[in-house]
PDB file of C-alpha atoms in Angstrom:
ATOM      1  CA  GLY A 131      92.122 -53.563 -11.230  1.00 66.00           C
ATOM      2  CA  GLN A 132      91.581 -54.737 -14.753  1.00 76.00           C
ATOM      3  CA  ASN A 133      88.232 -55.556 -16.345  1.00 89.00           C
ATOM      4  CA  ILE A 134      87.893 -56.950 -19.865  1.00 95.00           C
ATOM      5  CA  ASP A 135      84.671 -57.838 -21.628  1.00 96.00           C
ATOM      6  CA  GLN A 136      84.251 -59.744 -24.886  1.00 97.00           C
ATOM      7  CA  PRO A 137      81.430 -61.909 -26.269  1.00 97.00           C
ATOM      8  CA  THR A 138      81.481 -65.533 -25.206  1.00 95.00           C
ATOM      9  CA  GLU A 139      80.660 -67.103 -28.547  1.00 97.00           C
ATOM     10  CA  MET A 140      80.194 -66.127 -32.185  1.00 98.00           C
ATOM     11  CA  THR A 141      79.338 -68.046 -35.324  1.00 97.00           C
ATOM     12  CA  ALA A 142      80.173 -66.991 -38.883  1.00 97.00           C
ATOM     13  CA  THR A 143      80.152 -68.483 -42.356  1.00 97.00           C
ATOM     14  CA  GLU A 144      83.211 -69.546 -44.312  1.00 97.00           C
ATOM     15  CA  GLY A 145      84.359 -66.735 -46.587  1.00 97.00           C
ATOM     16  CA  ALA A 146      82.579 -64.050 -44.580  1.00 97.00           C
ATOM     17  CA  ILE A 147      83.908 -61.260 -42.343  1.00 98.00           C
ATOM     18  CA  VAL A 148      83.533 -61.268 -38.567  1.00 98.00           C
ATOM     19  CA  GLN A 149      84.296 -58.592 -35.981  1.00 98.00           C
ATOM     20  CA  ILE A 150      85.069 -59.530 -32.381  1.00 98.00           C
ATOM     21  CA  ASN A 151      84.717 -56.651 -29.931  1.00 98.00           C
ATOM     22  CA  CYS A 152      86.553 -56.086 -26.675  1.00 98.00           C
ATOM     23  CA  THR A 153      85.974 -53.386 -24.076  1.00 98.00           C
ATOM     24  CA  TYR A 154      88.192 -52.784 -21.099  1.00 96.00           C
ATOM     25  CA  GLN A 155      88.697 -50.689 -17.984  1.00 93.00           C
ATOM     26  CA  THR A 156      92.228 -50.646 -16.680  1.00 88.00           C
ATOM     27  CA  SER A 157      94.831 -48.578 -14.902  1.00 86.00           C
ATOM     28  CA  GLY A 158      98.333 -48.189 -16.268  1.00 87.00           C
ATOM     29  CA  PHE A 159      97.237 -49.175 -19.780  1.00 90.00           C
ATOM     30  CA  ASN A 160     100.108 -49.720 -22.198  1.00 89.00           C
ATOM     31  CA  GLY A 161      98.650 -51.642 -25.104  1.00 92.00           C
ATOM     32  CA  LEU A 162      96.232 -54.310 -26.255  1.00 95.00           C
ATOM     33  CA  PHE A 163      96.934 -57.745 -27.668  1.00 94.00           C
ATOM     34  CA  TRP A 164      94.870 -60.274 -29.544  1.00 96.00           C
ATOM     35  CA  TYR A 165      95.755 -63.956 -29.333  1.00 94.00           C
ATOM     36  CA  GLN A 166      94.293 -67.004 -31.033  1.00 96.00           C
ATOM     37  CA  GLN A 167      93.906 -70.208 -29.043  1.00 94.00           C
ATOM     38  CA  HIS A 168      92.839 -73.534 -30.490  1.00 94.00           C
ATOM     39  CA  ALA A 169      91.356 -76.058 -28.082  1.00 89.00           C
ATOM     40  CA  GLY A 170      94.021 -77.742 -25.974  1.00 86.00           C
ATOM     41  CA  GLU A 171      96.805 -75.528 -27.282  1.00 89.00           C
ATOM     42  CA  ALA A 172      98.661 -72.464 -26.051  1.00 89.00           C
ATOM     43  CA  PRO A 173      97.769 -68.999 -27.384  1.00 91.00           C
ATOM     44  CA  THR A 174      99.501 -67.634 -30.460  1.00 90.00           C
ATOM     45  CA  PHE A 175     100.125 -63.942 -31.027  1.00 88.00           C
ATOM     46  CA  LEU A 176      97.961 -62.174 -33.603  1.00 93.00           C
ATOM     47  CA  SER A 177      98.278 -58.433 -33.105  1.00 93.00           C
ATOM     48  CA  TYR A 178      99.355 -55.613 -30.814  1.00 92.00           C
ATOM     49  CA  ASN A 179      97.904 -52.082 -30.685  1.00 94.00           C
ATOM     50  CA  VAL A 180      99.441 -49.269 -28.716  1.00 92.00           C
ATOM     51  CA  LEU A 181      98.151 -46.209 -30.564  1.00 94.00           C
ATOM     52  CA  ASP A 182      94.626 -45.469 -31.731  1.00 96.00           C
ATOM     53  CA  GLY A 183      93.762 -46.775 -35.148  1.00 96.00           C
ATOM     54  CA  LEU A 184      93.731 -49.814 -37.314  1.00 96.00           C
ATOM     55  CA  GLU A 185      96.577 -52.315 -37.694  1.00 93.00           C
ATOM     56  CA  GLU A 186      96.269 -54.609 -40.687  1.00 93.00           C
ATOM     57  CA  LYS A 187      98.071 -57.913 -41.069  1.00 89.00           C
ATOM     58  CA  GLY A 188      96.854 -60.084 -43.914  1.00 94.00           C
ATOM     59  CA  ARG A 189      93.337 -61.373 -43.263  1.00 96.00           C
ATOM     60  CA  PHE A 190      93.406 -60.063 -39.688  1.00 96.00           C
ATOM     61  CA  SER A 191      93.069 -56.435 -38.594  1.00 97.00           C
ATOM     62  CA  SER A 192      92.853 -54.967 -35.112  1.00 98.00           C
ATOM     63  CA  PHE A 193      91.535 -51.584 -34.037  1.00 98.00           C
ATOM     64  CA  LEU A 194      92.067 -49.628 -30.838  1.00 98.00           C
ATOM     65  CA  SER A 195      90.422 -46.571 -29.302  1.00 97.00           C
ATOM     66  CA  ARG A 196      92.198 -45.737 -26.048  1.00 95.00           C
ATOM     67  CA  SER A 197      89.739 -42.986 -25.114  1.00 95.00           C
ATOM     68  CA  LYS A 198      86.804 -45.365 -25.421  1.00 96.00           C
ATOM     69  CA  GLY A 199      88.520 -48.395 -23.930  1.00 96.00           C
ATOM     70  CA  TYR A 200      87.544 -50.360 -27.016  1.00 97.00           C
ATOM     71  CA  SER A 201      89.175 -52.691 -29.483  1.00 98.00           C
ATOM     72  CA  TYR A 202      88.055 -55.084 -32.164  1.00 98.00           C
ATOM     73  CA  LEU A 203      89.592 -57.901 -34.158  1.00 98.00           C
ATOM     74  CA  LEU A 204      88.420 -58.198 -37.744  1.00 98.00           C
ATOM     75  CA  LEU A 205      88.804 -61.472 -39.593  1.00 98.00           C
ATOM     76  CA  LYS A 206      88.243 -61.466 -43.351  1.00 97.00           C
ATOM     77  CA  GLU A 207      87.745 -64.324 -45.795  1.00 97.00           C
ATOM     78  CA  LEU A 208      87.032 -66.711 -42.973  1.00 98.00           C
ATOM     79  CA  GLN A 209      88.419 -70.221 -43.224  1.00 97.00           C
ATOM     80  CA  MET A 210      87.382 -73.310 -41.300  1.00 97.00           C
ATOM     81  CA  LYS A 211      90.758 -73.307 -39.553  1.00 96.00           C
ATOM     82  CA  ASP A 212      89.885 -69.926 -38.008  1.00 97.00           C
ATOM     83  CA  SER A 213      87.538 -71.733 -35.629  1.00 97.00           C
ATOM     84  CA  ALA A 214      89.196 -71.035 -32.277  1.00 97.00           C
ATOM     85  CA  SER A 215      89.005 -68.866 -29.200  1.00 96.00           C
ATOM     86  CA  TYR A 216      90.191 -65.293 -29.602  1.00 97.00           C
ATOM     87  CA  LEU A 217      91.610 -63.693 -26.497  1.00 96.00           C
ATOM     88  CA  CYS A 218      91.725 -59.964 -25.903  1.00 96.00           C
ATOM     89  CA  ALA A 219      94.534 -59.087 -23.492  1.00 94.00           C
ATOM     90  CA  VAL A 220      95.340 -55.734 -21.926  1.00 94.00           C
ATOM     91  CA  GLU A 221      98.944 -54.876 -21.159  1.00 90.00           C
ATOM     92  CA  TYR A 222      99.469 -52.712 -18.113  1.00 86.00           C
ATOM     93  CA  SER A 223     102.265 -51.642 -15.796  1.00 80.00           C
ATOM     94  CA  GLY A 224     102.673 -53.925 -12.814  1.00 67.00           C
ATOM     95  CA  ALA A 225     105.202 -55.807 -10.683  1.00 60.00           C
ATOM     96  CA  GLY A 226     108.126 -53.936 -12.224  1.00 65.00           C
ATOM     97  CA  SER A 227     107.251 -54.957 -15.760  1.00 71.00           C
ATOM     98  CA  TYR A 228     104.395 -55.008 -18.203  1.00 78.00           C
ATOM     99  CA  GLN A 229     101.817 -57.675 -17.465  1.00 83.00           C
ATOM    100  CA  LEU A 230      98.846 -59.029 -19.380  1.00 86.00           C
ATOM    101  CA  THR A 231      95.319 -59.552 -18.197  1.00 89.00           C
ATOM    102  CA  PHE A 232      93.258 -61.760 -20.473  1.00 92.00           C
ATOM    103  CA  GLY A 233      89.581 -61.596 -21.262  1.00 93.00           C
ATOM    104  CA  LYS A 234      87.633 -64.830 -21.083  1.00 92.00           C
ATOM    105  CA  GLY A 235      87.913 -65.295 -24.822  1.00 94.00           C
ATOM    106  CA  THR A 236      85.444 -65.424 -27.692  1.00 97.00           C
ATOM    107  CA  LYS A 237      84.855 -68.860 -29.139  1.00 96.00           C
ATOM    108  CA  LEU A 238      84.425 -68.452 -32.896  1.00 98.00           C
ATOM    109  CA  SER A 239      82.808 -71.224 -34.890  1.00 97.00           C
ATOM    110  CA  VAL A 240      83.180 -71.035 -38.670  1.00 98.00           C
ATOM    111  CA  ILE A 241      80.516 -73.007 -40.516  1.00 97.00           C
ATOM    112  CA  PRO A 242      80.441 -74.033 -44.202  1.00 95.00           C
TER     113      PRO A 242
ATOM    114  CA  GLY B 256     110.032 -65.407 -35.003  1.00 60.00           C
ATOM    115  CA  ALA B 257     110.403 -65.731 -31.270  1.00 65.00           C
ATOM    116  CA  VAL B 258     110.208 -69.293 -30.012  1.00 88.00           C
ATOM    117  CA  VAL B 259     109.441 -70.427 -26.500  1.00 93.00           C
ATOM    118  CA  SER B 260     109.907 -74.075 -25.616  1.00 94.00           C
ATOM    119  CA  GLN B 261     108.040 -75.602 -22.693  1.00 95.00           C
ATOM    120  CA  HIS B 262     108.678 -79.075 -21.346  1.00 95.00           C
ATOM    121  CA  PRO B 263     107.122 -81.500 -20.593  1.00 96.00           C
ATOM    122  CA  SER B 264     103.931 -81.172 -22.607  1.00 94.00           C
ATOM    123  CA  ARG B 265     102.009 -83.592 -20.430  1.00 95.00           C
ATOM    124  CA  VAL B 266     102.457 -85.000 -16.942  1.00 95.00           C
ATOM    125  CA  ILE B 267     100.361 -87.588 -15.145  1.00 96.00           C
ATOM    126  CA  CYS B 268     101.422 -88.390 -11.602  1.00 94.00           C
ATOM    127  CA  LYS B 269     100.239 -89.418  -8.179  1.00 95.00           C
ATOM    128  CA  SER B 270      99.055 -87.049  -5.492  1.00 96.00           C
ATOM    129  CA  GLY B 271     101.927 -85.769  -3.348  1.00 95.00           C
ATOM    130  CA  THR B 272     104.462 -85.748  -6.181  1.00 94.00           C
ATOM    131  CA  SER B 273     106.415 -82.615  -7.061  1.00 96.00           C
ATOM    132  CA  VAL B 274     106.492 -81.681 -10.720  1.00 97.00           C
ATOM    133  CA  LYS B 275     108.968 -79.377 -12.480  1.00 97.00           C
ATOM    134  CA  ILE B 276     108.099 -77.556 -15.700  1.00 97.00           C
ATOM    135  CA  GLU B 277     110.757 -75.832 -17.800  1.00 96.00           C
ATOM    136  CA  CYS B 278     110.328 -72.819 -20.023  1.00 95.00           C
ATOM    137  CA  ARG B 279     113.066 -71.750 -22.413  1.00 94.00           C
ATOM    138  CA  SER B 280     113.347 -68.870 -24.836  1.00 92.00           C
ATOM    139  CA  LEU B 281     115.209 -70.339 -27.792  1.00 91.00           C
ATOM    140  CA  ASP B 282     116.204 -67.385 -29.941  1.00 87.00           C
ATOM    141  CA  PHE B 283     115.990 -64.354 -27.700  1.00 87.00           C
ATOM    142  CA  GLN B 284     116.818 -63.286 -24.181  1.00 88.00           C
ATOM    143  CA  ALA B 285     113.749 -63.106 -22.014  1.00 87.00           C
ATOM    144  CA  THR B 286     114.017 -60.282 -19.534  1.00 84.00           C
ATOM    145  CA  THR B 287     110.685 -61.359 -18.089  1.00 88.00           C
ATOM    146  CA  MET B 288     108.885 -64.677 -17.995  1.00 92.00           C
ATOM    147  CA  PHE B 289     105.319 -65.283 -16.931  1.00 93.00           C
ATOM    148  CA  TRP B 290     103.500 -68.353 -15.664  1.00 96.00           C
ATOM    149  CA  TYR B 291      99.803 -68.814 -16.305  1.00 95.00           C
ATOM    150  CA  ARG B 292      97.258 -71.425 -15.401  1.00 96.00           C
ATOM    151  CA  GLN B 293      94.138 -72.214 -17.396  1.00 93.00           C
ATOM    152  CA  PHE B 294      91.290 -74.393 -16.180  1.00 91.00           C
ATOM    153  CA  PRO B 295      88.836 -75.889 -18.725  1.00 86.00           C
ATOM    154  CA  LYS B 296      86.741 -73.262 -20.489  1.00 81.00           C
ATOM    155  CA  GLN B 297      88.372 -70.501 -18.451  1.00 86.00           C
ATOM    156  CA  SER B 298      90.744 -67.764 -19.494  1.00 86.00           C
ATOM    157  CA  LEU B 299      94.431 -67.666 -18.722  1.00 90.00           C
ATOM    158  CA  MET B 300      95.126 -66.562 -15.177  1.00 92.00           C
ATOM    159  CA  LEU B 301      98.505 -65.065 -14.372  1.00 92.00           C
ATOM    160  CA  MET B 302     100.196 -66.879 -11.513  1.00 95.00           C
ATOM    161  CA  ALA B 303     103.490 -65.051 -11.278  1.00 93.00           C
ATOM    162  CA  THR B 304     105.921 -62.743 -13.034  1.00 91.00           C
ATOM    163  CA  SER B 305     109.580 -63.632 -13.049  1.00 89.00           C
ATOM    164  CA  ASN B 306     112.492 -61.333 -13.816  1.00 84.00           C
ATOM    165  CA  GLU B 307     115.904 -62.900 -14.319  1.00 80.00           C
ATOM    166  CA  GLY B 308     117.999 -62.924 -11.180  1.00 78.00           C
ATOM    167  CA  SER B 309     115.275 -61.740  -8.833  1.00 81.00           C
ATOM    168  CA  LYS B 310     112.444 -63.311  -6.870  1.00 85.00           C
ATOM    169  CA  ALA B 311     109.182 -63.919  -8.679  1.00 90.00           C
ATOM    170  CA  THR B 312     106.173 -61.729  -7.981  1.00 90.00           C
ATOM    171  CA  TYR B 313     103.104 -63.835  -7.274  1.00 93.00           C
ATOM    172  CA  GLU B 314      99.515 -62.861  -7.933  1.00 91.00           C
ATOM    173  CA  GLN B 315      97.068 -62.735  -5.076  1.00 91.00           C
ATOM    174  CA  GLY B 316      95.876 -66.164  -4.068  1.00 93.00           C
ATOM    175  CA  VAL B 317      98.860 -68.045  -5.539  1.00 95.00           C
ATOM    176  CA  GLU B 318     100.931 -69.809  -2.883  1.00 94.00           C
ATOM    177  CA  LYS B 319     104.593 -69.086  -3.432  1.00 92.00           C
ATOM    178  CA  ASP B 320     105.667 -72.039  -1.296  1.00 94.00           C
ATOM    179  CA  LYS B 321     103.601 -74.393  -3.419  1.00 96.00           C
ATOM    180  CA  PHE B 322     104.531 -72.986  -6.816  1.00 96.00           C
ATOM    181  CA  LEU B 323     108.279 -72.455  -6.777  1.00 95.00           C
ATOM    182  CA  ILE B 324     109.661 -70.346  -9.596  1.00 94.00           C
ATOM    183  CA  ASN B 325     113.297 -70.073 -10.529  1.00 90.00           C
ATOM    184  CA  HIS B 326     114.541 -67.748 -13.267  1.00 87.00           C
ATOM    185  CA  ALA B 327     118.255 -68.392 -13.165  1.00 81.00           C
ATOM    186  CA  SER B 328     119.169 -67.182 -16.643  1.00 88.00           C
ATOM    187  CA  LEU B 329     117.815 -65.000 -19.431  1.00 88.00           C
ATOM    188  CA  THR B 330     116.645 -68.077 -21.313  1.00 91.00           C
ATOM    189  CA  LEU B 331     115.309 -70.417 -18.643  1.00 93.00           C
ATOM    190  CA  SER B 332     112.598 -70.318 -16.008  1.00 93.00           C
ATOM    191  CA  THR B 333     111.212 -73.280 -14.079  1.00 95.00           C
ATOM    192  CA  LEU B 334     107.967 -73.790 -12.208  1.00 96.00           C
ATOM    193  CA  THR B 335     107.857 -76.541  -9.589  1.00 97.00           C
ATOM    194  CA  VAL B 336     104.478 -77.615  -8.285  1.00 97.00           C
ATOM    195  CA  THR B 337     105.307 -79.063  -4.883  1.00 96.00           C
ATOM    196  CA  SER B 338     103.262 -81.874  -3.326  1.00 95.00           C
ATOM    197  CA  ALA B 339     100.707 -81.658  -6.116  1.00 95.00           C
ATOM    198  CA  HIS B 340      97.081 -82.585  -5.438  1.00 95.00           C
ATOM    199  CA  PRO B 341      94.175 -83.277  -7.819  1.00 95.00           C
ATOM    200  CA  GLU B 342      92.977 -79.671  -7.559  1.00 94.00           C
ATOM    201  CA  ASP B 343      96.306 -78.597  -9.075  1.00 95.00           C
ATOM    202  CA  SER B 344      95.432 -80.401 -12.304  1.00 96.00           C
ATOM    203  CA  SER B 345      95.361 -77.749 -14.996  1.00 95.00           C
ATOM    204  CA  PHE B 346      96.994 -76.432 -18.147  1.00 95.00           C
ATOM    205  CA  TYR B 347     100.132 -74.492 -17.199  1.00 96.00           C
ATOM    206  CA  ILE B 348     101.525 -72.095 -19.788  1.00 95.00           C
ATOM    207  CA  CYS B 349     104.662 -69.989 -19.694  1.00 95.00           C
ATOM    208  CA  SER B 350     105.417 -66.954 -21.758  1.00 93.00           C
ATOM    209  CA  ALA B 351     108.506 -64.897 -22.301  1.00 91.00           C
ATOM    210  CA  ARG B 352     109.245 -61.456 -23.574  1.00 86.00           C
ATOM    211  CA  ASP B 353     112.161 -59.242 -24.353  1.00 81.00           C
ATOM    212  CA  ILE B 354     112.006 -55.473 -24.004  1.00 77.00           C
ATOM    213  CA  ASP B 355     109.490 -53.856 -26.373  1.00 72.00           C
ATOM    214  CA  GLN B 356     108.344 -57.251 -27.673  1.00 77.00           C
ATOM    215  CA  PRO B 357     105.012 -59.038 -27.212  1.00 80.00           C
ATOM    216  CA  GLN B 358     104.746 -62.055 -24.980  1.00 83.00           C
ATOM    217  CA  HIS B 359     105.307 -65.335 -26.776  1.00 88.00           C
ATOM    218  CA  PHE B 360     103.874 -68.477 -25.271  1.00 91.00           C
ATOM    219  CA  GLY B 361     105.209 -71.969 -24.816  1.00 93.00           C
ATOM    220  CA  ASP B 362     103.062 -74.898 -25.917  1.00 92.00           C
ATOM    221  CA  GLY B 363     101.799 -75.483 -22.384  1.00 94.00           C
ATOM    222  CA  THR B 364     101.962 -78.381 -19.954  1.00 96.00           C
ATOM    223  CA  ARG B 365      98.872 -80.393 -19.159  1.00 95.00           C
ATOM    224  CA  LEU B 366      99.203 -81.572 -15.586  1.00 96.00           C
ATOM    225  CA  SER B 367      96.962 -84.361 -14.304  1.00 95.00           C
ATOM    226  CA  ILE B 368      97.223 -85.402 -10.666  1.00 95.00           C
ATOM    227  CA  LEU B 369      95.616 -88.709  -9.794  1.00 93.00           C
TER     228      LEU B 369
END
């Protein structure tokens, strides 16, 4: 089975940096995704890590350690529009293709 | 970037009605499409995985006779909720992927059964 753990809620100040952690236990691990989801909307893709290390994309960076079953999403220069849920999703082999299991999401509130 | 179109965005109908939701990949061929369901304040739960031209694989606890999935082409998958009841009210989201690409999500369909 798949088990993903991430904090339920976080609050950070506009302009600051915030790190959202995700730990997982899974079989057939292939990679790890981060998605952003605003209330009432579908998720949008942020990042994908397959190998250990840091992937940087503008204000967002994502890190993966496969041996530790650990990832984090780093958001810099926070803006009010970054207030959303951030979903950690593990990709694994299943049903003849790669499937995703989502964590419950971390609701980030950015305050002035 | 990859675009996935999902239609309709919102459905309100009476109990016992069957509802069809379409999911289209607009600028790529989707070898696999996925259907998720999300209840309020819950995470996305995978309902089924659909590969073009073959039967969908349903997750445990999802009734295949109630949630009919058809993936007739590399750009279109449909989910039909048959004889929907109030407990089927939820946010249904499809996603699509091509080989070696991340899943891209449609905008979701909010289904409300009265």
